[in-house]
Short mmCIF file of C-alpha atoms and ligand atoms in Angstrom, two decimals:
data_model
loop_
_atom_site.label_atom_id
_atom_site.label_comp_id
_atom_site.label_asym_id
_atom_site.label_seq_id
_atom_site.Cartn_x
_atom_site.Cartn_y
_atom_site.Cartn_z
CA UNK F 194 -44.06 148.93 167.13
CA UNK F 195 -44.89 147.16 170.39
CA UNK F 196 -46.17 144.19 168.38
CA UNK F 197 -42.92 143.98 166.50
CA UNK F 198 -40.93 144.03 169.74
CA UNK F 199 -43.17 141.34 171.22
CA UNK F 200 -42.79 139.19 168.12
CA UNK F 201 -39.03 139.60 168.21
CA UNK F 202 -38.98 138.66 171.92
CA UNK F 203 -41.10 135.60 171.25
CA UNK F 204 -38.82 134.57 168.40
CA UNK F 205 -35.77 134.93 170.65
CA UNK F 206 -37.44 132.82 173.39
CA UNK F 207 -38.27 130.06 170.89
CA UNK F 208 -34.69 130.13 169.66
CA UNK F 209 -33.40 129.91 173.23
CA UNK F 210 -35.70 126.98 174.09
CA UNK F 211 -34.72 125.33 170.84
CA UNK F 212 -31.11 125.34 172.02
CA UNK F 213 -32.07 123.80 175.33
CA UNK F 214 -31.05 120.22 174.71
CA UNK F 215 -27.72 121.35 173.23
CA UNK F 216 -26.99 123.46 176.31
CA UNK F 217 -27.61 120.44 178.53
CA UNK F 218 -25.00 118.52 176.65
CA UNK F 219 -22.43 121.28 176.92
CA UNK F 220 -20.98 120.34 180.29
CA UNK F 221 -20.10 116.91 178.89
CA UNK F 222 -18.22 118.38 175.93
CA UNK F 223 -16.66 120.96 178.24
CA UNK F 224 -15.05 118.22 180.29
CA UNK F 225 -13.66 116.75 177.12
CA UNK F 226 -12.30 120.08 175.98
CA UNK F 227 -10.78 120.79 179.36
CA UNK F 228 -8.87 117.55 179.24
CA UNK F 229 -7.52 118.39 175.82
CA UNK F 230 -6.79 121.94 176.91
CA UNK F 231 -4.83 120.91 179.95
CA UNK F 232 -2.69 118.45 178.04
CA UNK F 233 -2.23 121.04 175.28
CA UNK F 234 -1.08 123.57 177.85
CA UNK F 235 1.41 121.14 179.28
CA UNK F 236 2.71 120.33 175.82
CA UNK F 237 3.28 123.95 174.81
CA UNK F 238 5.35 124.80 177.86
CA UNK F 239 8.67 124.97 176.02
CA UNK F 240 10.77 124.73 179.16
CA UNK F 241 9.35 121.28 179.80
CA UNK F 242 10.04 119.85 176.35
CA UNK F 243 13.39 118.08 176.27
CA UNK F 244 14.31 119.86 173.03
CA UNK F 245 17.99 118.99 173.24
CA UNK F 246 17.55 115.33 174.16
CA UNK F 247 19.41 113.16 171.69
CA UNK F 248 20.74 116.09 169.67
CA UNK F 249 24.34 115.62 168.58
CA UNK F 250 26.20 118.77 169.54
CA UNK F 251 29.90 119.38 169.03
CA UNK F 252 31.62 122.04 171.11
CA UNK F 253 34.87 123.29 169.62
CA UNK F 254 36.82 125.39 172.12
CA UNK F 255 39.06 127.36 169.77
CA UNK F 256 42.87 126.93 169.74
CA UNK F 257 44.95 124.53 171.85
CA UNK F 258 48.56 124.04 172.82
CA UNK F 259 51.08 122.21 170.64
CA UNK F 260 54.42 122.78 168.91
CA UNK F 261 53.28 121.90 165.43
CA UNK F 262 53.77 124.35 162.59
CA UNK F 263 51.65 123.46 159.58
CA UNK F 264 49.46 124.99 156.91
CA UNK F 265 46.19 123.77 155.52
CA UNK F 266 43.98 124.78 152.59
CA UNK F 267 41.37 127.40 153.41
CA UNK F 268 38.73 125.37 151.61
CA UNK F 269 38.51 122.03 149.77
CA UNK F 270 40.35 122.45 146.47
CA UNK F 271 41.64 125.92 147.37
CA UNK F 272 45.21 127.08 146.65
CA UNK F 273 45.07 129.48 149.58
CA UNK F 274 46.63 128.01 152.71
CA UNK F 275 46.40 129.19 156.29
CA UNK F 276 48.23 128.19 159.49
CA UNK F 277 46.57 125.03 160.80
CA UNK F 278 47.25 126.11 164.38
CA UNK F 279 47.07 129.64 165.71
CA UNK F 280 47.52 130.59 169.32
CA UNK F 281 44.62 133.03 169.68
CA UNK F 282 44.48 136.22 171.66
CA UNK F 283 44.91 136.75 175.40
CA UNK F 284 43.84 139.04 178.22
CA UNK F 285 45.13 140.12 181.58
CA UNK F 286 43.73 137.11 183.44
CA UNK F 287 43.92 134.24 180.97
CA UNK F 288 44.69 133.23 177.41
CA UNK F 289 41.91 132.84 174.87
CA UNK F 290 42.66 129.11 174.70
CA UNK F 291 42.02 128.82 178.48
CA UNK F 292 38.85 130.92 178.32
CA UNK F 293 37.43 128.96 175.37
CA UNK F 294 38.04 125.67 177.18
CA UNK F 295 36.53 126.93 180.43
CA UNK F 296 33.29 128.09 178.77
CA UNK F 297 33.28 124.96 176.59
CA UNK F 298 33.41 122.72 179.67
CA UNK F 299 30.58 124.63 181.39
CA UNK F 300 28.48 124.36 178.25
CA UNK F 301 29.35 120.65 177.92
CA UNK F 302 28.07 119.89 181.45
CA UNK F 303 24.83 121.81 180.86
CA UNK F 304 24.13 120.12 177.53
CA UNK F 305 24.84 116.65 178.93
CA UNK F 306 22.39 117.38 181.78
CA UNK F 307 19.75 118.26 179.18
CA UNK F 308 20.22 114.94 177.38
CA UNK F 309 22.21 116.15 174.36
CA UNK F 310 24.85 113.82 172.91
CA UNK F 311 27.65 116.29 173.42
CA UNK F 312 31.25 116.05 172.22
CA UNK F 313 34.24 118.36 172.55
CA UNK F 314 37.06 118.71 170.04
CA UNK F 315 39.37 119.02 173.03
CA UNK F 316 38.92 118.42 176.76
CA UNK F 317 42.35 119.72 177.77
CA UNK F 318 44.71 122.55 176.88
CA UNK F 319 46.82 120.38 174.58
CA UNK F 320 45.39 119.62 171.15
CA UNK F 321 46.75 118.42 167.85
CA UNK F 322 43.46 118.89 166.01
CA UNK F 323 43.73 121.49 163.23
CA UNK F 324 40.74 123.55 162.10
CA UNK F 325 40.04 121.12 159.25
CA UNK F 326 40.30 118.15 161.62
CA UNK F 327 37.87 119.82 164.03
CA UNK F 328 35.36 120.28 161.21
CA UNK F 329 35.88 116.66 160.16
CA UNK F 330 35.36 115.53 163.75
CA UNK F 331 31.88 117.12 163.71
CA UNK F 332 31.23 115.73 160.20
CA UNK F 333 32.18 112.22 161.37
CA UNK F 334 29.63 112.44 164.17
CA UNK F 335 27.00 113.82 161.77
CA UNK F 336 26.46 116.55 164.34
CA UNK F 337 23.21 118.50 164.42
CA UNK F 338 25.34 121.56 165.06
CA UNK F 339 28.94 122.52 165.84
CA UNK F 340 29.53 125.44 168.20
CA UNK F 341 32.98 127.01 167.89
CA UNK F 342 33.94 129.07 170.91
CA UNK F 343 36.38 131.98 170.59
CA UNK F 344 37.11 135.45 171.94
CA UNK F 345 38.23 138.60 170.16
CA UNK F 346 41.18 140.93 170.48
CA UNK F 347 41.69 144.34 168.92
CA UNK F 348 44.21 147.17 168.92
CA UNK F 349 41.24 149.43 169.57
CA UNK F 350 40.81 148.95 173.33
CA UNK F 351 37.33 150.48 173.20
CA UNK F 352 35.95 147.73 170.99
CA UNK F 353 33.60 145.39 172.84
CA UNK F 354 30.65 143.09 172.35
CA UNK F 355 29.64 139.62 171.28
CA UNK F 356 29.51 138.63 167.63
CA UNK F 357 28.66 135.41 165.86
CA UNK F 358 30.28 134.26 162.64
CA UNK F 359 28.49 132.02 160.15
CA UNK F 360 29.72 130.40 156.91
CA UNK F 361 29.30 132.16 153.57
CA UNK F 362 28.22 130.55 150.32
CA UNK F 363 31.52 130.61 148.41
CA UNK F 364 32.57 127.08 149.30
CA UNK F 365 29.21 125.46 149.82
CA UNK F 366 27.00 123.34 147.68
CA UNK F 367 24.73 122.29 150.53
CA UNK F 368 22.56 125.36 150.92
CA UNK F 369 20.68 123.76 153.84
CA UNK F 370 23.78 124.00 155.99
CA UNK F 371 24.13 127.68 155.18
CA UNK F 372 20.52 128.44 156.03
CA UNK F 373 20.62 126.41 159.22
CA UNK F 374 23.93 127.96 160.31
CA UNK F 375 22.59 131.44 159.58
CA UNK F 376 19.39 130.86 161.56
CA UNK F 377 21.31 129.32 164.46
CA UNK F 378 23.76 132.23 164.40
CA UNK F 379 21.00 134.82 164.62
CA UNK F 380 19.19 133.03 167.45
CA UNK F 381 22.39 132.38 169.40
CA UNK F 382 23.56 135.99 169.09
CA UNK F 383 20.21 137.31 170.28
CA UNK F 384 20.24 134.98 173.30
CA UNK F 385 23.87 135.65 174.16
CA UNK F 386 23.28 139.41 174.20
CA UNK F 387 20.12 138.97 176.28
CA UNK F 388 21.76 136.69 178.86
CA UNK F 389 25.01 138.63 179.27
CA UNK F 390 23.90 142.22 178.69
CA UNK F 391 26.87 142.59 176.33
CA UNK F 392 26.83 144.81 173.30
CA UNK F 393 25.60 143.20 170.07
CA UNK F 394 28.62 143.29 167.76
CA UNK F 395 26.64 141.64 164.98
CA UNK F 396 26.48 138.58 162.80
CA UNK F 397 29.17 138.24 160.18
CA UNK F 398 29.33 135.95 157.19
CA UNK F 399 32.78 134.49 156.52
CA UNK F 400 34.11 132.64 153.51
CA UNK F 401 37.73 132.47 154.67
CA UNK F 402 37.62 130.08 157.63
CA UNK F 403 38.80 126.49 157.10
CA UNK F 404 36.72 125.38 160.10
CA UNK F 405 33.62 126.53 158.21
CA UNK F 406 34.56 125.57 154.69
CA UNK F 407 35.27 121.94 155.55
CA UNK F 408 32.13 121.54 157.61
CA UNK F 409 29.30 119.37 156.34
CA UNK F 410 27.10 120.14 159.34
CA UNK F 411 25.58 123.44 160.56
CA UNK F 412 28.29 125.44 162.26
CA UNK F 413 28.63 128.80 164.03
CA UNK F 414 31.54 130.57 165.69
CA UNK F 415 30.88 132.65 168.79
CA UNK F 416 33.22 135.52 169.62
CA UNK F 417 32.38 135.93 173.32
CA UNK F 418 33.84 139.39 173.71
CA UNK F 419 37.06 141.41 173.46
CA UNK F 420 39.90 140.38 175.75
CA UNK F 421 41.58 143.64 174.71
CA UNK F 422 38.78 145.62 176.35
CA UNK F 423 39.49 146.09 180.07
CA UNK F 424 35.90 145.74 181.25
CA UNK F 425 35.04 142.80 179.01
CA UNK F 426 38.33 141.04 179.77
CA UNK F 427 37.48 141.20 183.48
CA UNK F 428 33.91 139.94 182.91
CA UNK F 429 35.20 137.04 180.79
CA UNK F 430 37.46 136.00 183.68
CA UNK F 431 34.48 135.66 186.04
CA UNK F 432 32.80 132.26 186.35
CA UNK F 433 29.31 133.77 186.76
CA UNK F 434 29.73 135.67 183.47
CA UNK F 435 31.00 132.51 181.75
CA UNK F 436 27.91 130.77 183.13
CA UNK F 437 25.68 133.44 181.55
CA UNK F 438 27.38 132.84 178.19
CA UNK F 439 26.79 129.09 178.49
CA UNK F 440 23.15 129.66 179.47
CA UNK F 441 22.67 132.01 176.53
CA UNK F 442 24.03 129.33 174.20
CA UNK F 443 21.83 126.62 175.76
CA UNK F 444 18.71 128.75 175.48
CA UNK F 445 19.62 129.72 171.93
CA UNK F 446 20.10 126.06 170.98
CA UNK F 447 16.73 125.14 172.50
CA UNK F 448 15.05 127.92 170.54
CA UNK F 449 16.86 126.87 167.35
CA UNK F 450 15.98 123.18 167.62
CA UNK F 451 12.40 123.95 168.61
CA UNK F 452 11.90 125.85 165.36
CA UNK F 453 14.15 123.91 162.98
ZN1 LIG R 57 40.13 132.51 168.58
#
């Protein structure tokens, strides 16, 4: 038994000596690996990658003031028409149109700072752009994504939370847009809820919105909360809460573009 142990020991020693020259070379290859490792580490830090740089992003603050009364088809070739301009909901502190513009402008500044080629369908309260024209504006720019910003209202004052609407398949041939919009919607909703602490009111697929059906680029519509809910209406009137919404959108867009 002892002999066997001795033989095994000797064999191990020979093996160890045999590796000697390789071990001596190791520090050299270690240096090489370290260099690669450190640059790899730097590269994988997502917060340092300018993910949004050069991305074409359209912000569409929902609604706008004008005196025009007109109808437009719900989808290309559809007989169903809808009002081209609707005034939106309102809360105790502001109208939805004002809120949408305020958040849109905050988001615009943040995206510009991050190098995104950012456009807004309206910069002021007055706007003659209908829902179809807003979709065509984003199409004309060949936008990487169009973010429509809205807020909800309900007769049920207890209803609250953020939801994101994405286009359904009824009026689409380009399935890529549907998939991309759906993915973006999920990621944005998750980030919005995380950044604001608001209730998750879910993702909903819609086939009835002209602003979706005329879009040829990925598009999502964010319902930032219920202006009919006392607590949420107050939060939506606060600039720090609006900032959280914008940050949630920015982070969501970074996550979306990093993975798509
Ligand atoms: Zn709205």
